[in-house]
Coordinates of N, CA and C in Angstrom, one line a residue:
X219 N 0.8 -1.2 0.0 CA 0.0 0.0 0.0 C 0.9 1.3 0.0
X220 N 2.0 1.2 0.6 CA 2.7 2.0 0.8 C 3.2 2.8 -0.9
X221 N 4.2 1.6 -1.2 CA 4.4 1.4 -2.8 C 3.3 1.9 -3.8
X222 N 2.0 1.9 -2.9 CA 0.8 2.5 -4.3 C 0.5 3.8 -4.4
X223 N 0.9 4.2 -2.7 CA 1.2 5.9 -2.5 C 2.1 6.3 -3.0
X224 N 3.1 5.6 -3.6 CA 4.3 6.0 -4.4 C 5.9 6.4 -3.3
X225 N 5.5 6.1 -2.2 CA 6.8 6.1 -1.8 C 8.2 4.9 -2.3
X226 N 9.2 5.6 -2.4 CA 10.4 4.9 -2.9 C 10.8 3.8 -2.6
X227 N 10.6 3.9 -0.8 CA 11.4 3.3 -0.1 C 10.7 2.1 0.1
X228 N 9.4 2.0 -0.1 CA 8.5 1.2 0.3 C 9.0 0.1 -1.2
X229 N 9.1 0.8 -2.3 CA 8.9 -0.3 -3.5 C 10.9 -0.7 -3.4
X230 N 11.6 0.3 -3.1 CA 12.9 -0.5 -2.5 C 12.7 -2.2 -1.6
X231 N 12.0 -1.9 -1.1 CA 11.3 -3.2 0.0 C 11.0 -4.4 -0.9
X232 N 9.7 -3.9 -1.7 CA 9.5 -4.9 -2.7 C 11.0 -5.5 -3.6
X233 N 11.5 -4.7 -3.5 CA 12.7 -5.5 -5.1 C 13.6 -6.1 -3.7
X234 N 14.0 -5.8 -2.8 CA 14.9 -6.6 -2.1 C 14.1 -8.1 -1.5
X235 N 12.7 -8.0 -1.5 CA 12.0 -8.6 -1.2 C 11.7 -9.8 -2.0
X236 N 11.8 -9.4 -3.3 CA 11.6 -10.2 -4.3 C 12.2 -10.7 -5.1
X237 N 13.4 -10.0 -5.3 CA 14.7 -10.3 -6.7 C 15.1 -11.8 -6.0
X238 N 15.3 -12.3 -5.5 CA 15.6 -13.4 -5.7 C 14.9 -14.7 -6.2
X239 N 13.3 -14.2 -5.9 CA 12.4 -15.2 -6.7 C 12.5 -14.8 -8.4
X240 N 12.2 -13.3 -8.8 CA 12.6 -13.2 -10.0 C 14.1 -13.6 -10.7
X241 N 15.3 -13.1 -10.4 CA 16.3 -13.5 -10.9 C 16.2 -15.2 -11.0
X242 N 15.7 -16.0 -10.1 CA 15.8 -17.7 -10.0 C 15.0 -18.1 -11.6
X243 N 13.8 -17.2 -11.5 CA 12.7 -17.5 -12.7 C 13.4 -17.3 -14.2
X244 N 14.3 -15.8 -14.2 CA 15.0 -15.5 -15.1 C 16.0 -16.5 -15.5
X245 N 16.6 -17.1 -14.3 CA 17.6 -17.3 -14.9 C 17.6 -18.8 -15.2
X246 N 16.3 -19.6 -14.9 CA 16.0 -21.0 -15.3 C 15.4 -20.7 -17.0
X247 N 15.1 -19.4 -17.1 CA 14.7 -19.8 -18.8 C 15.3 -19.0 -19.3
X248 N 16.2 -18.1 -18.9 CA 17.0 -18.0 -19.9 C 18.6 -18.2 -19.5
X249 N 19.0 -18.2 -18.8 CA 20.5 -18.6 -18.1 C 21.7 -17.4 -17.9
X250 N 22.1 -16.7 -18.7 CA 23.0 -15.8 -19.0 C 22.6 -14.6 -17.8
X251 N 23.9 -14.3 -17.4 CA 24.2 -13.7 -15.6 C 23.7 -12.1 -16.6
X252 N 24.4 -12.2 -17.9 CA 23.5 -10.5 -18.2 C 22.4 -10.1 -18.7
X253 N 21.9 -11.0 -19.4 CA 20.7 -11.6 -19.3 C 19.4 -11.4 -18.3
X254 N 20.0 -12.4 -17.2 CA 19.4 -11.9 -16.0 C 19.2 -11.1 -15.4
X255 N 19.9 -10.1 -15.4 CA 20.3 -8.8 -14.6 C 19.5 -7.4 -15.5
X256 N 19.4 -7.7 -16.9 CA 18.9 -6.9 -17.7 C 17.5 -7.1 -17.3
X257 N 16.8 -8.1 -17.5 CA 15.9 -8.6 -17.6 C 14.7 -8.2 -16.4
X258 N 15.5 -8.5 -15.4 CA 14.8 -8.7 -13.8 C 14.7 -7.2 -13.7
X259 N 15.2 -6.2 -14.1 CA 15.5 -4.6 -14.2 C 14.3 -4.4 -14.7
X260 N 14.0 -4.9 -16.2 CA 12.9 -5.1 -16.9 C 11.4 -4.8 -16.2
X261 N 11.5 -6.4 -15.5 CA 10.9 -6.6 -14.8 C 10.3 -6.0 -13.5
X262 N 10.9 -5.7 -13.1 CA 10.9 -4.8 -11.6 C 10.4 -3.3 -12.3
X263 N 10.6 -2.8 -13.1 CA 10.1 -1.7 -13.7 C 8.6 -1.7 -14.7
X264 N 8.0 -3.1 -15.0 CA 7.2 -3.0 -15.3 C 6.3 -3.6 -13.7
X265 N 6.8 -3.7 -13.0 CA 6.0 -4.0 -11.6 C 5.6 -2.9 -11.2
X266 N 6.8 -2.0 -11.2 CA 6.8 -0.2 -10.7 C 5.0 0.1 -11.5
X267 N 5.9 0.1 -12.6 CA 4.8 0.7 -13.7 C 3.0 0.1 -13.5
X268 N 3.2 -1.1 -13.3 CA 1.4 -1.6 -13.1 C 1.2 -1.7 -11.5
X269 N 1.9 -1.1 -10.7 CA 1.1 -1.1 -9.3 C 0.0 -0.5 -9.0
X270 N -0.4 0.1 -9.7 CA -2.0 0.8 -10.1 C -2.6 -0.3 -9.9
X271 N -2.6 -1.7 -11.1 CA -3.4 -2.2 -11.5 C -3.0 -3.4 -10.3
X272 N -2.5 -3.4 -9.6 CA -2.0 -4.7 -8.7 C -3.6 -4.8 -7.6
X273 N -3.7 -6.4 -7.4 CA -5.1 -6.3 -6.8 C -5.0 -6.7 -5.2
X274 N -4.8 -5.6 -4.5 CA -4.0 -5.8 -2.8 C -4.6 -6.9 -2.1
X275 N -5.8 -7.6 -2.7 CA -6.5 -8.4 -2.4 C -5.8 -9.9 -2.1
X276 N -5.0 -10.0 -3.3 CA -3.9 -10.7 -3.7 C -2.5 -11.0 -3.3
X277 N -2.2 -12.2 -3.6 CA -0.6 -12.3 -3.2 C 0.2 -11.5 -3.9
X278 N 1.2 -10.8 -3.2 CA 2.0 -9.8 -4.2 C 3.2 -10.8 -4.9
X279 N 3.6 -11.8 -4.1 CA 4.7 -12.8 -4.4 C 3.9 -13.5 -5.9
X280 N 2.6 -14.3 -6.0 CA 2.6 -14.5 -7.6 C 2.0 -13.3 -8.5
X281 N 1.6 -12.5 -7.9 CA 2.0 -11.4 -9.2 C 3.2 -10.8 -9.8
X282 N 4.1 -10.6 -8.7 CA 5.6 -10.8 -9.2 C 6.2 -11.6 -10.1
X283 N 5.6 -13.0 -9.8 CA 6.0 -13.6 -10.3 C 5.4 -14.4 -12.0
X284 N 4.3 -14.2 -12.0 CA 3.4 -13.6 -13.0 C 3.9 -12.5 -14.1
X285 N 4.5 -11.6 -13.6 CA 4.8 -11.3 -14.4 C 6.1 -11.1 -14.9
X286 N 7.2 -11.7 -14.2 CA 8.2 -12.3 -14.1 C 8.4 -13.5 -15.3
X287 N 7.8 -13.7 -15.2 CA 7.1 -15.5 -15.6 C 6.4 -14.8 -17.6
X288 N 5.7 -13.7 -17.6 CA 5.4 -13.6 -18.9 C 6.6 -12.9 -19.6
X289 N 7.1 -11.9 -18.8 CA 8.1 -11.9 -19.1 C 9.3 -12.0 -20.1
X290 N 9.5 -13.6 -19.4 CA 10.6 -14.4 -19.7 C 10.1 -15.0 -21.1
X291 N 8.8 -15.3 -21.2 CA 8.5 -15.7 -22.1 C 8.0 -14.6 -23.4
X292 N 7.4 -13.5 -23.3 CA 7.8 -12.5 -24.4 C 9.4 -12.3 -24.8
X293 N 10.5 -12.6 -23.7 CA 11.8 -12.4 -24.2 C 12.5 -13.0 -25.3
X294 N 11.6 -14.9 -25.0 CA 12.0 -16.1 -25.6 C 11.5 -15.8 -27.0
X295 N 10.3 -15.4 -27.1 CA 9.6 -15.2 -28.3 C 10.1 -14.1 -29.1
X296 N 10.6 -12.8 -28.3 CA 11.2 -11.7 -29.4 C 12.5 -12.6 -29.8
X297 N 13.3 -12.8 -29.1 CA 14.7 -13.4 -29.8 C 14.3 -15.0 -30.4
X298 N 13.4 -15.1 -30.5 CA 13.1 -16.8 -31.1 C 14.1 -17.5 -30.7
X299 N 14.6 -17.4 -29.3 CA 15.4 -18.3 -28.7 C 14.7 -19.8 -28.5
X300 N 15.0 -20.9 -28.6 CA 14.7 -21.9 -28.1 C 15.8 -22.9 -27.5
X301 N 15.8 -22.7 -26.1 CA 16.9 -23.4 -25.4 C 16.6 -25.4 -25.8
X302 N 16.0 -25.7 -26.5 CA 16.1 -27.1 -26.3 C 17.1 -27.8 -26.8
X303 N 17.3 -28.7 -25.9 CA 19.0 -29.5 -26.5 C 18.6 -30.9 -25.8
X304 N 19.2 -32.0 -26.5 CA 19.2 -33.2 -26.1 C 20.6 -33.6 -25.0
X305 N 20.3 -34.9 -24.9 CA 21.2 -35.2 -23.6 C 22.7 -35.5 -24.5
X306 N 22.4 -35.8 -26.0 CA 23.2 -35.8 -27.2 C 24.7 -34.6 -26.9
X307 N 23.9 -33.3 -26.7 CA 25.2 -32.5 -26.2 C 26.0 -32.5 -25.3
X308 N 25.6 -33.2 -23.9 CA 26.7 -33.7 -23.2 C 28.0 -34.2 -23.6
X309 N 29.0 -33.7 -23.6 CA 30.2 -34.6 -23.6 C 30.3 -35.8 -23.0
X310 N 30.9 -37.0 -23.4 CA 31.4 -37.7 -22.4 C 31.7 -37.7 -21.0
X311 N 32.7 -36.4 -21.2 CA 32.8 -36.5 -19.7 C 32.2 -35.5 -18.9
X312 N 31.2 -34.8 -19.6 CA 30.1 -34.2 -18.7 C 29.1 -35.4 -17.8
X313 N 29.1 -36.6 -19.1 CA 27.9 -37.7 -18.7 C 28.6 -38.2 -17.4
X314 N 29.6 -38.5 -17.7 CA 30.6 -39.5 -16.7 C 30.3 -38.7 -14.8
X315 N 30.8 -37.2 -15.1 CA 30.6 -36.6 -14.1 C 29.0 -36.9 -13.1
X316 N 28.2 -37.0 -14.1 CA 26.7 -36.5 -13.9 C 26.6 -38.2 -13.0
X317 N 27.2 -39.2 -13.3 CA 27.0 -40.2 -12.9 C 27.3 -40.0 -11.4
X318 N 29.1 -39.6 -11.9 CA 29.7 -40.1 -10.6 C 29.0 -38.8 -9.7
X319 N 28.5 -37.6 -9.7 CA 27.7 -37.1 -8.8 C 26.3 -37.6 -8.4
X320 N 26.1 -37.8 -9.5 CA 24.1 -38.9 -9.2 C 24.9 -39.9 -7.9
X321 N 25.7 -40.7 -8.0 CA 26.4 -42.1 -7.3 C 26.6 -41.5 -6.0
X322 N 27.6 -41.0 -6.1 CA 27.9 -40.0 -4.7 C 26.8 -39.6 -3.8
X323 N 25.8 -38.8 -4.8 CA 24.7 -38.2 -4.0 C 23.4 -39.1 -3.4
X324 N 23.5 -40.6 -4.2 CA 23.0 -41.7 -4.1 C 22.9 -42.6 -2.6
X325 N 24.2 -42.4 -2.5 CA 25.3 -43.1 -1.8 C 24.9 -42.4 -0.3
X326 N 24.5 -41.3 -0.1 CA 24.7 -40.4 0.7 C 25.4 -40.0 0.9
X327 N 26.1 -39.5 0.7 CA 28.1 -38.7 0.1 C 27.7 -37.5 0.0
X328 N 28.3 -36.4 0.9 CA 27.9 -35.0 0.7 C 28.5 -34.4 -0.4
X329 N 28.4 -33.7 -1.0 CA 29.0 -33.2 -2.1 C 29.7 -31.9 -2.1
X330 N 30.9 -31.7 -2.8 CA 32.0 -30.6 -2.1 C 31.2 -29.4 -2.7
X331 N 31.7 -28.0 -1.9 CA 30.6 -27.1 -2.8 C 31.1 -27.1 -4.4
X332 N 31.9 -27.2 -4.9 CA 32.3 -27.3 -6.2 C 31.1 -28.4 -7.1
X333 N 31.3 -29.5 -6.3 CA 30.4 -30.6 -7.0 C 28.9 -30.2 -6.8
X334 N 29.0 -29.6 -5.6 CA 27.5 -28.6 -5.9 C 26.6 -27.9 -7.3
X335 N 27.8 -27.4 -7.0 CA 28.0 -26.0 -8.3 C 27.5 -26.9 -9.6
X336 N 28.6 -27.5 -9.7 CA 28.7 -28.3 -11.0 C 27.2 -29.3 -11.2
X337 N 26.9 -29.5 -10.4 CA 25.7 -30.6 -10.4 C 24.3 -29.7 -11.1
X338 N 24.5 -28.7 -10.3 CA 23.2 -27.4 -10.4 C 23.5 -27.3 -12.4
X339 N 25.1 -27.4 -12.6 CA 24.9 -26.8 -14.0 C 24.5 -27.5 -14.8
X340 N 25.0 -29.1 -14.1 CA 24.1 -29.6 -15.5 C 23.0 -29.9 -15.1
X341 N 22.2 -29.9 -14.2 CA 20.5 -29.9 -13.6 C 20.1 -28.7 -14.8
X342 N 20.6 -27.8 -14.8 CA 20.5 -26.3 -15.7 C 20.2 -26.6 -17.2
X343 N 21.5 -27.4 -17.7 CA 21.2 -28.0 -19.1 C 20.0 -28.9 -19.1
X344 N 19.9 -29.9 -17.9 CA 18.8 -30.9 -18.5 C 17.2 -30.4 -18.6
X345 N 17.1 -28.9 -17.1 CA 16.4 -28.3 -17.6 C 15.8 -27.5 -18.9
X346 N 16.9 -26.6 -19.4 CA 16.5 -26.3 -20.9 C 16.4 -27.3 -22.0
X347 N 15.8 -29.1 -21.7 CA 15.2 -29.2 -22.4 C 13.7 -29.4 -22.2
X348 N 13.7 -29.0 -21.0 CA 12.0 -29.0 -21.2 C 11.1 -27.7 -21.9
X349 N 10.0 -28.0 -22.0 CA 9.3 -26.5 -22.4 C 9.2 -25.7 -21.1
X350 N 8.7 -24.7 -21.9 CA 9.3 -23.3 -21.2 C 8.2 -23.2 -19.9
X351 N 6.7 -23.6 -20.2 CA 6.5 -23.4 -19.4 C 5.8 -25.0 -18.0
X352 N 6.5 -26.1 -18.8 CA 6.9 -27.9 -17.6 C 7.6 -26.8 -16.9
X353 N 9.1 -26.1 -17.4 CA 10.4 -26.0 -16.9 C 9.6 -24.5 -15.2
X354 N 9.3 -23.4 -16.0 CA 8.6 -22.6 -14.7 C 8.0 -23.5 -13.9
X355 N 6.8 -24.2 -14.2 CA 6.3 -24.9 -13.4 C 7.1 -26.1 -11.9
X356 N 8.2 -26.4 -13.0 CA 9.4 -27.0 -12.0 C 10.0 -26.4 -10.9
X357 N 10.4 -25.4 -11.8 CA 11.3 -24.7 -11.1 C 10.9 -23.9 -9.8
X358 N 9.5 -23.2 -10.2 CA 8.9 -22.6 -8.8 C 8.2 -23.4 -7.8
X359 N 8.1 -25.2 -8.3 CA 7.5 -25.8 -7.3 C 8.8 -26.6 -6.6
X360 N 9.5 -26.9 -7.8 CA 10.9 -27.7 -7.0 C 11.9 -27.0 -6.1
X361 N 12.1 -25.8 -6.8 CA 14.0 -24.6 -6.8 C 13.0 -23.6 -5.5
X362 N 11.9 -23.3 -6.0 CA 11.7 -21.9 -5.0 C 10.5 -22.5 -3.9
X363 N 10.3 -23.9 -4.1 CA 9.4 -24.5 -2.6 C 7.8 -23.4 -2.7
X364 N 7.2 -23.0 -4.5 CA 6.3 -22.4 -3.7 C 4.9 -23.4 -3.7
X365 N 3.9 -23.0 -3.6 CA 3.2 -23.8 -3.1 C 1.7 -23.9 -4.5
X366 N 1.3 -24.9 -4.8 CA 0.9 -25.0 -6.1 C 0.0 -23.9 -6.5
X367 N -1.0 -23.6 -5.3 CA -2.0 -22.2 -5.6 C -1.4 -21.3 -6.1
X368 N 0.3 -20.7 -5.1 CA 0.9 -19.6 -5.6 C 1.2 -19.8 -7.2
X369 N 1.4 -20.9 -7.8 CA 2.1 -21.2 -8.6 C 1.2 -21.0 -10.4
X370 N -0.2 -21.6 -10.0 CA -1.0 -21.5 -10.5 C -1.7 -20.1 -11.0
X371 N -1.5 -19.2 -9.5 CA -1.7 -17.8 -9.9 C -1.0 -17.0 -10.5
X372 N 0.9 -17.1 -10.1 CA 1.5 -16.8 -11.0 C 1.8 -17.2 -12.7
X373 N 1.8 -18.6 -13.2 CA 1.5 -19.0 -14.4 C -0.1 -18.8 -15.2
X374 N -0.9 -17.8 -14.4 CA -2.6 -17.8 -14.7 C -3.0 -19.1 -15.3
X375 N -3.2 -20.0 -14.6 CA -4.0 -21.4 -15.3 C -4.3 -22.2 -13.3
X376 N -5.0 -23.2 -13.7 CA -4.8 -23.9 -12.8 C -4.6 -24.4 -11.7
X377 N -4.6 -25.2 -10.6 CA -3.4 -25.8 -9.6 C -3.5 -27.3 -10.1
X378 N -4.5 -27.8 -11.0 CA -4.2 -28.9 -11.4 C -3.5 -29.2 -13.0
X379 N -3.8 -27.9 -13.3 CA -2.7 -27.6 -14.7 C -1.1 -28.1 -14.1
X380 N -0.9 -26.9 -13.3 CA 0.5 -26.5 -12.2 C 1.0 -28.6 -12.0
X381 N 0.3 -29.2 -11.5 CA 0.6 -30.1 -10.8 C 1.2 -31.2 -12.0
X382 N 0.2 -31.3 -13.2 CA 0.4 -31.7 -14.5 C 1.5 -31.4 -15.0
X383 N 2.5 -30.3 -15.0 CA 3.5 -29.8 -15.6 C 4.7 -30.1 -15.0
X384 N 4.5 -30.0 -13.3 CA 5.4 -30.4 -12.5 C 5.9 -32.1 -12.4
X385 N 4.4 -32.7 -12.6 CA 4.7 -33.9 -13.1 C 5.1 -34.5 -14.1
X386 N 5.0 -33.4 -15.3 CA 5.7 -33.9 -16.5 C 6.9 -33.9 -16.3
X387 N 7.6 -32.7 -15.6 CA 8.7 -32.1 -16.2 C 9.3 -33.1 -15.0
X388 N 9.3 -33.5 -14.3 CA 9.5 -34.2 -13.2 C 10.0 -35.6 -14.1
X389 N 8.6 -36.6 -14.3 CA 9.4 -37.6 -15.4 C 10.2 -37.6 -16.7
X390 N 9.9 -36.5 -17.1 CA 11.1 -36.6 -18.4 C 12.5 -36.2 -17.9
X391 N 12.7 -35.5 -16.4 CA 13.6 -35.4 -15.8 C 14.4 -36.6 -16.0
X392 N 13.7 -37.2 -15.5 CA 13.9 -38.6 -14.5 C 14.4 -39.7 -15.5
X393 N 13.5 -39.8 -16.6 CA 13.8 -40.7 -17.8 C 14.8 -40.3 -19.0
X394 N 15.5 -39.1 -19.0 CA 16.7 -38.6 -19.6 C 17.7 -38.8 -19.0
X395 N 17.9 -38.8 -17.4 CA 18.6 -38.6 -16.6 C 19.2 -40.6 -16.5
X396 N 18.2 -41.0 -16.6 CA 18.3 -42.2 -16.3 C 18.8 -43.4 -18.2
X397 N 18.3 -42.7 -18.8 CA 19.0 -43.3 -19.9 C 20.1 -42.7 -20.3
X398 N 20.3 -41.5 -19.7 CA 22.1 -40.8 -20.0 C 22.8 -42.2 -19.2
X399 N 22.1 -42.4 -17.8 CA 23.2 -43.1 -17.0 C 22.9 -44.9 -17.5
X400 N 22.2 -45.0 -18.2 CA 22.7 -46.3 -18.8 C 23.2 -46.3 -19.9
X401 N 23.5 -45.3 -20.9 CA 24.3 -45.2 -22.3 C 25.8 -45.6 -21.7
X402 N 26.0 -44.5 -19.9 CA 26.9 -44.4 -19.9 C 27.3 -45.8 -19.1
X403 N 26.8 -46.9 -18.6 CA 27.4 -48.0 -18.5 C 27.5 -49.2 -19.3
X404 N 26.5 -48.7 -20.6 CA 26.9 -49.4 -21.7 C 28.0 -49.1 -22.0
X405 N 28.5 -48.1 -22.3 CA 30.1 -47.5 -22.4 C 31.1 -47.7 -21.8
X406 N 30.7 -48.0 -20.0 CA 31.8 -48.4 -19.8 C 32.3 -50.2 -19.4
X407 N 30.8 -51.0 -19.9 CA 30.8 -52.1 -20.1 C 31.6 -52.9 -20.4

């Protein structure tokens, strides 16, 4: 409310409040650190701009993210980017890694922060091949813990659309992830 009186400091609040859900959204569909940073600016300024129309009634977190979320997807569509890529692009020894982290993490084996890191990136690749919008739906119910109503309101459709998407993007996770790692013990058979 404060924010709709136009005070600064108040909508200061909102972006420190929120950039982290946005930049996470940003940067699962589109990836690139300037990219993101451009983008979420974008963003945050067309939030400024329609807080008129914001319905206080409402969660402010999926409207953010709403429009966060369209966004990303008018960005994809002006640059006719389409991040899809098969598991084909993996290197060898990207696959090998992806094992011996899957194994480790299997195992119960903590993972060094490096192997962290590294795991997240290729979780990152196997995400850009899902569609744009399985991949949001993952990412805000898996990466940001929100909760499917929120999720539903931010993507405008559903909670059983939401649930559907998360489920898809969930098994084809699962079933790419899992025939990379038997190519890769055919290989090393």
């Amino acid at each position: 409310e404060s924010a709709l009186a136009g005070e600064a400091q108040a909508f200061e609040e909102i972006v420190k409040r929120y950039q982290r859900l946005v930049f996470n959204i940003v940067y699962h569909y589109l990836g690139g650190r300037n990219e993101v940073e451009d983008l979420a600016q974008e963003i945050f300024l067309k939030v400024y701009r329609s807080l008129d129309r914001f319905d206080t009634s409402r969660p402010l977190k999926a409207w953010i993210g709403r429009i966060a979320s369209n966004a990303c997807l008018d960005q994809l569509r002006r640059a006719r980017v389409r991040r899809e890529r098969s598991f084909s692009d993996f290197s060898e020894e990207q696959e090998e890694r992806i094992r011996y982290l899957y194994g480790k993490s299997a195992e119960g084996g903590g993972l060094t922060e490096e192997e962290a890191e590294e795991s997240l990136s290729l979780l990152q690749r196997a995400l850009d091949e899902l569609g744009a919008k399985d991949r949001m739906a993952f990412v805000l119910r898996e990466m940001e813990e929100q909760e499917y109503s929120e999720i539903a309101e931010a993507m405008d459709t559903s909670q059983v659309a939401v649930r559907i998407r998360v489920s898809r993007a969930r098994k084809k996770l699962q079933k790419r992830i899992k025939a990379m790692l038997a190519r890769q013990d055919a290989i090393s058979a």
